[in-house]
Amino acid sequence: MNGAIKVGAYALGLAVVFGGALGAGRVAGPVGGAAAESSQGAGVGRGAGQDAGQGTEHGAHQSAGQEAPAAKAPAVPAGLQVSQGGYMLMPETDEVKVGKRTDFRFTVIGPDGSPVTEFTTQHDKKLHFIVVRRDLTGFQHLHPTQLGGGVWSVPLKLPVAGEYRAFADFAPEGAGPLTLGMDLSVAGDYRPEPPAIPAETAKVGDYTVTLRGDLIPGRTSMLTLSIAKDGEPVTDLQPYLAAYGHLVALRDGDLAYLHVHPDGAPGDGRTVPGPDITFYAEVPSAGTYGLYLDFKHAGTVRTAVFTAATSPDPEGGGATGPSGDGHGHSHQP
């Protein structure tokens, strides 16, 4: 396996949209329908990527000899396509080496074939860049810099080898929010991590984050994350990207993506700065989800990492309890 970045072609068994990006959203998407990420060949190509093909389905009560009405194409979950709605994510960097900081550059190409240069600010940033390994480890939430001419640059360091997914989360000026994704292959001794050990807490340095609540398919689930430092509740969280916390959810297996923001906002007169941060998520499909909470305290942004597994039967006792991998990380804003 070489170290080149790949915009790969994947067959993805999905049916219902995972949810809108960068909003108080819903984790969705029962497995079953077909959706595809497309590209023009393997490897990094500046022309890689086309919109996913449109599918059709027939109604169960079609009369004999009657032409079936045109059905709506199944929605594609966020982050699974390199191209959507006429917009395409185009890497400018050819290689990322394990353990080496790289000036990773990319461009968003618009429907007219030109680089997009104007973006709407969402949660204090014009573009959010998420990177995670396909075994749900190595999560990074980064914010690239515009260099001009539509080119974005972000310092990227991937400490271990493996297959990664990168998500560009943005809203072109005059258009709705989009999340486009591409694969990064980092050559080296690839050792996938075992599944997370079930636990309801995650350690991030001196901080302990506790996750309460179950992801129940087909229902809106309340997730509350409570933050403590050295055993004492943290009641002075700092606003980070216009919120006290951000939660990214990635579905294990396909990495369908959702960026969820909490109930309430700093300065709204009702939301307190900790220790609890509450989110609402709806998971109509059974499965396992990686959950990544960003929060800011004492001037540093930290990330608590959990895994939550749902129950396949929402009426049969609810979801299994959330689990934490016991690890977290911090970075400077």
CSV table of C-alpha atoms in Angstrom, one decimal:
chain,number,residue,atom,x,y,z
A,1,MET,CA,0.0,0.0,0.0
A,2,ASN,CA,1.5,3.4,-0.9
A,3,GLY,CA,1.2,6.6,1.0
A,4,ALA,CA,-0.9,8.4,-1.5
A,5,ILE,CA,-4.2,10.0,-0.6
A,6,LYS,CA,-7.0,8.2,-2.2
A,7,VAL,CA,-10.5,9.4,-3.2
A,8,GLY,CA,-11.9,5.9,-3.3
A,9,ALA,CA,-15.1,4.4,-4.7
A,10,TYR,CA,-17.1,2.6,-2.1
A,11,ALA,CA,-20.4,0.8,-2.3
A,12,LEU,CA,-22.5,2.0,0.7
A,13,GLY,CA,-25.6,0.2,1.9
A,14,LEU,CA,-27.7,3.1,3.2
A,15,ALA,CA,-31.2,4.4,2.8
A,16,VAL,CA,-32.2,7.4,5.0
A,17,VAL,CA,-30.2,10.6,5.5
A,18,PHE,CA,-28.0,10.8,8.5
A,19,GLY,CA,-28.9,14.4,9.1
A,20,GLY,CA,-27.8,18.0,8.2
A,21,ALA,CA,-24.3,19.1,9.1
A,22,LEU,CA,-23.3,21.7,11.7
A,23,GLY,CA,-26.8,22.0,13.3
A,24,ALA,CA,-28.7,20.5,16.2
A,25,GLY,CA,-29.3,17.4,14.1
A,26,ARG,CA,-30.3,13.8,14.1
A,27,VAL,CA,-28.3,10.7,13.7
A,28,ALA,CA,-30.3,8.7,11.1
A,29,GLY,CA,-30.0,6.2,8.4
A,30,PRO,CA,-31.2,2.6,8.6
A,31,VAL,CA,-29.1,0.2,6.6
A,32,GLY,CA,-30.7,-1.1,3.5
A,33,GLY,CA,-30.9,1.3,0.5
A,34,ALA,CA,-28.1,1.8,-1.9
A,35,ALA,CA,-26.0,4.9,-2.1
A,36,ALA,CA,-22.6,5.3,-3.7
A,37,GLU,CA,-19.6,7.5,-3.4
A,38,SER,CA,-18.1,7.9,-6.9
A,39,SER,CA,-14.8,8.8,-8.4
A,40,GLN,CA,-13.0,8.9,-11.7
A,41,GLY,CA,-10.4,6.2,-11.0
A,42,ALA,CA,-8.2,5.2,-8.1
A,43,GLY,CA,-5.6,7.5,-6.5
A,44,VAL,CA,-5.7,11.2,-6.1
A,45,GLY,CA,-7.1,12.9,-9.2
A,46,ARG,CA,-8.0,16.5,-9.6
A,47,GLY,CA,-11.1,15.5,-11.5
A,48,ALA,CA,-12.1,12.7,-9.1
A,49,GLY,CA,-15.7,12.5,-7.9
A,50,GLN,CA,-19.2,12.7,-9.4
A,51,ASP,CA,-22.6,13.0,-7.7
A,52,ALA,CA,-23.9,9.7,-6.5
A,53,GLY,CA,-26.2,7.9,-8.9
A,54,GLN,CA,-30.0,8.2,-8.5
A,55,GLY,CA,-31.9,5.1,-7.7
A,56,THR,CA,-35.6,4.3,-8.0
A,57,GLU,CA,-38.0,2.0,-6.2
A,58,HIS,CA,-41.5,0.7,-7.0
A,59,GLY,CA,-44.6,1.0,-4.9
A,60,ALA,CA,-46.1,-2.2,-3.4
A,61,HIS,CA,-49.6,-1.5,-4.8
A,62,GLN,CA,-48.8,-0.9,-8.4
A,63,SER,CA,-51.6,-2.1,-10.7
A,64,ALA,CA,-50.9,-4.5,-13.5
A,65,GLY,CA,-49.9,-2.6,-16.7
A,66,GLN,CA,-49.6,0.7,-14.9
A,67,GLU,CA,-46.4,2.5,-15.1
A,68,ALA,CA,-44.8,3.0,-11.7
A,69,PRO,CA,-44.5,6.6,-10.6
A,70,ALA,CA,-41.1,8.1,-10.4
A,71,ALA,CA,-39.8,7.6,-6.9
A,72,LYS,CA,-37.5,9.9,-4.9
A,73,ALA,CA,-33.9,8.9,-4.9
A,74,PRO,CA,-32.7,7.7,-1.5
A,75,ALA,CA,-31.0,10.4,0.4
A,76,VAL,CA,-27.3,10.0,1.1
A,77,PRO,CA,-25.9,10.5,4.6
A,78,ALA,CA,-23.6,13.4,5.2
A,79,GLY,CA,-19.9,12.8,4.6
A,80,LEU,CA,-20.1,9.8,2.4
A,81,GLN,CA,-19.6,11.6,-0.9
A,82,VAL,CA,-16.7,13.5,-2.4
A,83,SER,CA,-19.2,15.4,-4.6
A,84,GLN,CA,-22.7,16.5,-3.9
A,85,GLY,CA,-25.1,19.1,-5.2
A,86,GLY,CA,-22.6,20.2,-7.8
A,87,TYR,CA,-19.8,20.8,-5.2
A,88,MET,CA,-16.7,18.7,-5.1
A,89,LEU,CA,-13.9,18.3,-2.6
A,90,MET,CA,-10.5,18.4,-4.4
A,91,PRO,CA,-7.3,17.5,-2.5
A,92,GLU,CA,-4.2,19.5,-3.5
A,93,THR,CA,-1.8,17.5,-1.3
A,94,ASP,CA,-0.5,14.2,-2.7
A,95,GLU,CA,0.8,12.4,0.3
A,96,VAL,CA,0.6,12.3,4.1
A,97,LYS,CA,3.4,10.5,5.9
A,98,VAL,CA,2.9,8.8,9.2
A,99,GLY,CA,4.0,11.0,12.2
A,100,LYS,CA,5.0,13.9,10.0
A,101,ARG,CA,3.2,17.2,10.1
A,102,THR,CA,1.9,18.0,6.6
A,103,ASP,CA,0.6,21.3,5.1
A,104,PHE,CA,-2.6,19.6,3.8
A,105,ARG,CA,-4.3,21.6,1.1
A,106,PHE,CA,-7.6,21.2,-0.6
A,107,THR,CA,-10.2,23.2,-2.7
A,108,VAL,CA,-13.9,23.1,-2.9
A,109,ILE,CA,-15.0,23.2,-6.5
A,110,GLY,CA,-18.4,24.8,-7.3
A,111,PRO,CA,-21.1,23.9,-9.8
A,112,ASP,CA,-19.5,26.2,-12.4
A,113,GLY,CA,-16.2,24.4,-12.2
A,114,SER,CA,-14.4,27.2,-10.4
A,115,PRO,CA,-13.0,27.1,-6.8
A,116,VAL,CA,-15.5,28.4,-4.2
A,117,THR,CA,-14.1,31.4,-2.4
A,118,GLU,CA,-17.0,32.7,-0.4
A,119,PHE,CA,-18.4,30.7,2.6
A,120,THR,CA,-21.0,31.4,5.2
A,121,THR,CA,-19.6,31.4,8.8
A,122,GLN,CA,-21.1,28.6,10.9
A,123,HIS,CA,-20.3,28.4,14.6
A,124,ASP,CA,-17.5,31.0,14.3
A,125,LYS,CA,-15.8,29.2,11.4
A,126,LYS,CA,-16.2,29.1,7.6
A,127,LEU,CA,-15.1,25.5,7.4
A,128,HIS,CA,-14.7,22.6,9.9
A,129,PHE,CA,-12.3,19.8,9.0
A,130,ILE,CA,-12.8,16.5,10.8
A,131,VAL,CA,-10.3,13.6,10.5
A,132,VAL,CA,-10.7,10.1,12.0
A,133,ARG,CA,-9.3,6.6,11.3
A,134,ARG,CA,-11.8,4.1,10.0
A,135,ASP,CA,-11.6,2.1,13.3
A,136,LEU,CA,-13.0,5.3,15.0
A,137,THR,CA,-9.7,6.3,16.6
A,138,GLY,CA,-7.5,9.3,16.0
A,139,PHE,CA,-10.3,11.9,15.9
A,140,GLN,CA,-9.2,15.5,15.1
A,141,HIS,CA,-11.4,18.6,14.7
A,142,LEU,CA,-9.4,21.2,12.8
A,143,HIS,CA,-10.0,24.6,11.3
A,144,PRO,CA,-8.2,25.3,8.0
A,145,THR,CA,-7.0,28.7,6.8
A,146,GLN,CA,-7.9,30.2,3.5
A,147,LEU,CA,-4.9,31.0,1.4
A,148,GLY,CA,-6.7,32.7,-1.5
A,149,GLY,CA,-7.9,31.4,-4.8
A,150,GLY,CA,-10.2,28.9,-3.1
A,151,VAL,CA,-7.3,27.0,-1.5
A,152,TRP,CA,-7.6,25.8,2.1
A,153,SER,CA,-4.6,24.8,4.2
A,154,VAL,CA,-4.5,22.9,7.5
A,155,PRO,CA,-1.5,21.5,9.4
A,156,LEU,CA,-2.3,17.7,9.6
A,157,LYS,CA,-0.3,15.1,11.6
A,158,LEU,CA,-1.5,11.5,11.6
A,159,PRO,CA,0.6,9.7,14.2
A,160,VAL,CA,-0.2,6.1,13.2
A,161,ALA,CA,-0.7,4.4,9.8
A,162,GLY,CA,-4.1,3.3,8.5
A,163,GLU,CA,-7.1,4.3,6.5
A,164,TYR,CA,-8.6,7.7,7.5
A,165,ARG,CA,-11.7,9.6,6.5
A,166,ALA,CA,-11.6,13.4,6.2
A,167,PHE,CA,-14.7,15.5,6.3
A,168,ALA,CA,-15.1,19.1,5.1
A,169,ASP,CA,-18.1,20.7,6.8
A,170,PHE,CA,-19.1,24.0,5.2
A,171,ALA,CA,-21.8,26.2,3.6
A,172,PRO,CA,-21.0,28.0,0.4
A,173,GLU,CA,-22.3,31.5,0.3
A,174,GLY,CA,-25.9,31.4,-1.0
A,175,ALA,CA,-26.2,27.6,-0.6
A,176,GLY,CA,-27.1,25.2,2.2
A,177,PRO,CA,-24.6,23.4,4.5
A,178,LEU,CA,-22.7,20.4,3.1
A,179,THR,CA,-20.4,17.8,4.4
A,180,LEU,CA,-18.1,16.2,1.8
A,181,GLY,CA,-15.6,13.4,2.6
A,182,MET,CA,-12.5,11.8,1.2
A,183,ASP,CA,-10.2,9.0,2.2
A,184,LEU,CA,-6.6,9.3,3.3
A,185,SER,CA,-4.3,6.3,3.2
A,186,VAL,CA,-1.2,6.6,5.4
A,187,ALA,CA,1.4,3.9,4.7
A,188,GLY,CA,3.1,2.0,7.6
A,189,ASP,CA,2.5,-0.7,10.1
A,190,TYR,CA,-1.2,-0.7,10.4
A,191,ARG,CA,-2.6,-2.1,13.6
A,192,PRO,CA,-6.3,-1.6,14.0
A,193,GLU,CA,-7.5,-0.9,17.5
A,194,PRO,CA,-9.8,-3.4,19.3
A,195,PRO,CA,-13.4,-2.3,20.0
A,196,ALA,CA,-13.8,0.1,22.9
A,197,ILE,CA,-14.2,-1.3,26.4
A,198,PRO,CA,-17.7,-0.6,27.6
A,199,ALA,CA,-17.7,2.2,30.2
A,200,GLU,CA,-19.8,5.3,30.9
A,201,THR,CA,-16.9,7.6,31.6
A,202,ALA,CA,-13.9,8.8,29.6
A,203,LYS,CA,-10.7,10.4,31.0
A,204,VAL,CA,-9.2,13.4,29.4
A,205,GLY,CA,-6.1,14.4,31.4
A,206,ASP,CA,-7.4,15.6,34.8
A,207,TYR,CA,-11.0,15.6,33.5
A,208,THR,CA,-13.6,12.9,33.7
A,209,VAL,CA,-16.6,13.0,31.4
A,210,THR,CA,-19.7,10.9,32.2
A,211,LEU,CA,-22.2,10.1,29.5
A,212,ARG,CA,-25.8,9.4,30.5
A,213,GLY,CA,-28.6,8.3,28.2
A,214,ASP,CA,-29.3,5.7,25.6
A,215,LEU,CA,-29.4,5.8,21.8
A,216,ILE,CA,-32.8,4.3,21.0
A,217,PRO,CA,-33.6,3.7,17.3
A,218,GLY,CA,-36.6,5.5,16.1
A,219,ARG,CA,-36.8,7.9,19.1
A,220,THR,CA,-35.3,11.2,20.1
A,221,SER,CA,-32.7,10.3,22.7
A,222,MET,CA,-31.4,12.7,25.3
A,223,LEU,CA,-27.6,12.4,25.9
A,224,THR,CA,-26.2,14.3,28.9
A,225,LEU,CA,-22.4,14.7,29.3
A,226,SER,CA,-21.2,15.8,32.7
A,227,ILE,CA,-17.7,17.2,33.1
A,228,ALA,CA,-15.6,17.0,36.3
A,229,LYS,CA,-12.0,17.9,37.1
A,230,ASP,CA,-10.2,16.2,39.9
A,231,GLY,CA,-13.6,14.9,41.1
A,232,GLU,CA,-15.2,18.3,41.2
A,233,PRO,CA,-17.9,19.4,38.8
A,234,VAL,CA,-16.8,22.0,36.2
A,235,THR,CA,-19.2,24.9,36.3
A,236,ASP,CA,-17.2,27.5,34.3
A,237,LEU,CA,-16.9,25.9,30.8
A,238,GLN,CA,-15.8,28.4,28.2
A,239,PRO,CA,-17.7,29.0,24.9
A,240,TYR,CA,-16.0,27.2,22.0
A,241,LEU,CA,-17.3,27.9,18.5
A,242,ALA,CA,-20.4,29.6,20.0
A,243,ALA,CA,-21.4,26.6,22.3
A,244,TYR,CA,-20.3,24.9,25.5
A,245,GLY,CA,-19.8,21.7,23.7
A,246,HIS,CA,-19.9,20.0,20.3
A,247,LEU,CA,-20.7,16.4,19.6
A,248,VAL,CA,-19.7,14.6,16.4
A,249,ALA,CA,-21.3,11.2,15.8
A,250,LEU,CA,-19.9,8.7,13.3
A,251,ARG,CA,-21.6,5.4,12.5
A,252,ASP,CA,-19.3,2.4,12.7
A,253,GLY,CA,-18.8,0.6,9.4
A,254,ASP,CA,-19.5,3.5,7.0
A,255,LEU,CA,-18.6,6.6,9.0
A,256,ALA,CA,-21.8,8.4,8.1
A,257,TYR,CA,-21.4,11.8,9.8
A,258,LEU,CA,-23.3,14.2,12.0
A,259,HIS,CA,-22.1,17.3,13.9
A,260,VAL,CA,-24.6,17.9,16.7
A,261,HIS,CA,-24.8,21.1,18.9
A,262,PRO,CA,-26.2,21.2,22.4
A,263,ASP,CA,-29.5,22.4,23.7
A,264,GLY,CA,-29.0,26.1,24.5
A,265,ALA,CA,-26.2,28.5,23.9
A,266,PRO,CA,-23.9,30.7,26.0
A,267,GLY,CA,-25.5,34.0,26.8
A,268,ASP,CA,-29.1,32.9,26.1
A,269,GLY,CA,-30.1,33.5,29.7
A,270,ARG,CA,-30.9,29.9,30.5
A,271,THR,CA,-27.9,27.8,29.6
A,272,VAL,CA,-25.4,27.3,32.4
A,273,PRO,CA,-21.6,26.7,31.7
A,274,GLY,CA,-21.5,23.1,33.1
A,275,PRO,CA,-21.1,20.7,34.4
A,276,ASP,CA,-23.9,19.2,32.2
A,277,ILE,CA,-24.1,19.5,28.4
A,278,THR,CA,-27.3,18.1,26.9
A,279,PHE,CA,-27.7,16.9,23.3
A,280,TYR,CA,-30.7,15.3,21.4
A,281,ALA,CA,-30.1,12.7,18.8
A,282,GLU,CA,-32.4,10.4,16.9
A,283,VAL,CA,-31.1,7.0,15.8
A,284,PRO,CA,-33.6,5.1,13.7
A,285,SER,CA,-31.1,2.3,12.8
A,286,ALA,CA,-29.4,-0.1,15.2
A,287,GLY,CA,-25.7,-0.1,15.3
A,288,THR,CA,-22.6,1.3,17.0
A,289,TYR,CA,-21.6,4.9,16.9
A,290,GLY,CA,-18.5,6.8,17.9
A,291,LEU,CA,-19.2,9.9,19.9
A,292,TYR,CA,-16.7,12.7,20.2
A,293,LEU,CA,-17.3,15.6,22.6
A,294,ASP,CA,-15.3,18.8,22.3
A,295,PHE,CA,-15.4,21.2,25.2
A,296,LYS,CA,-13.2,24.1,26.4
A,297,HIS,CA,-12.0,24.8,29.9
A,298,ALA,CA,-9.0,26.8,31.2
A,299,GLY,CA,-8.2,27.9,27.7
A,300,THR,CA,-7.8,24.5,26.2
A,301,VAL,CA,-10.1,22.4,24.0
A,302,ARG,CA,-10.4,18.8,25.0
A,303,THR,CA,-12.1,15.8,23.3
A,304,ALA,CA,-13.8,13.0,25.2
A,305,VAL,CA,-14.3,9.8,23.2
A,306,PHE,CA,-17.2,7.4,23.7
A,307,THR,CA,-18.8,4.5,21.9
A,308,ALA,CA,-22.6,3.9,22.1
A,309,ALA,CA,-24.4,0.8,20.9
A,310,THR,CA,-28.1,0.9,20.2
A,311,SER,CA,-30.7,-1.8,20.8
A,312,PRO,CA,-32.0,-3.4,17.5
A,313,ASP,CA,-35.5,-3.4,19.1
A,314,PRO,CA,-36.7,0.0,20.4
A,315,GLU,CA,-39.6,-1.7,22.3
A,316,GLY,CA,-37.4,-4.4,23.8
A,317,GLY,CA,-35.7,-2.6,26.6
A,318,GLY,CA,-34.0,0.3,24.9
A,319,ALA,CA,-30.4,0.7,23.9
A,320,THR,CA,-27.4,-0.8,25.5
A,321,GLY,CA,-25.5,1.6,27.7
A,322,PRO,CA,-23.0,4.0,26.3
A,323,SER,CA,-19.3,3.0,26.5
A,324,GLY,CA,-16.2,5.1,26.7
A,325,ASP,CA,-12.8,4.0,25.4
A,326,GLY,CA,-11.2,5.6,28.4
A,327,HIS,CA,-9.2,8.0,26.3
A,328,GLY,CA,-9.4,11.6,25.2
A,329,HIS,CA,-7.2,14.3,23.9
A,330,SER,CA,-6.8,18.1,24.0
A,331,HIS,CA,-5.7,20.7,21.6
A,332,GLN,CA,-5.2,24.5,21.6
A,333,PRO,CA,-8.1,26.4,19.9
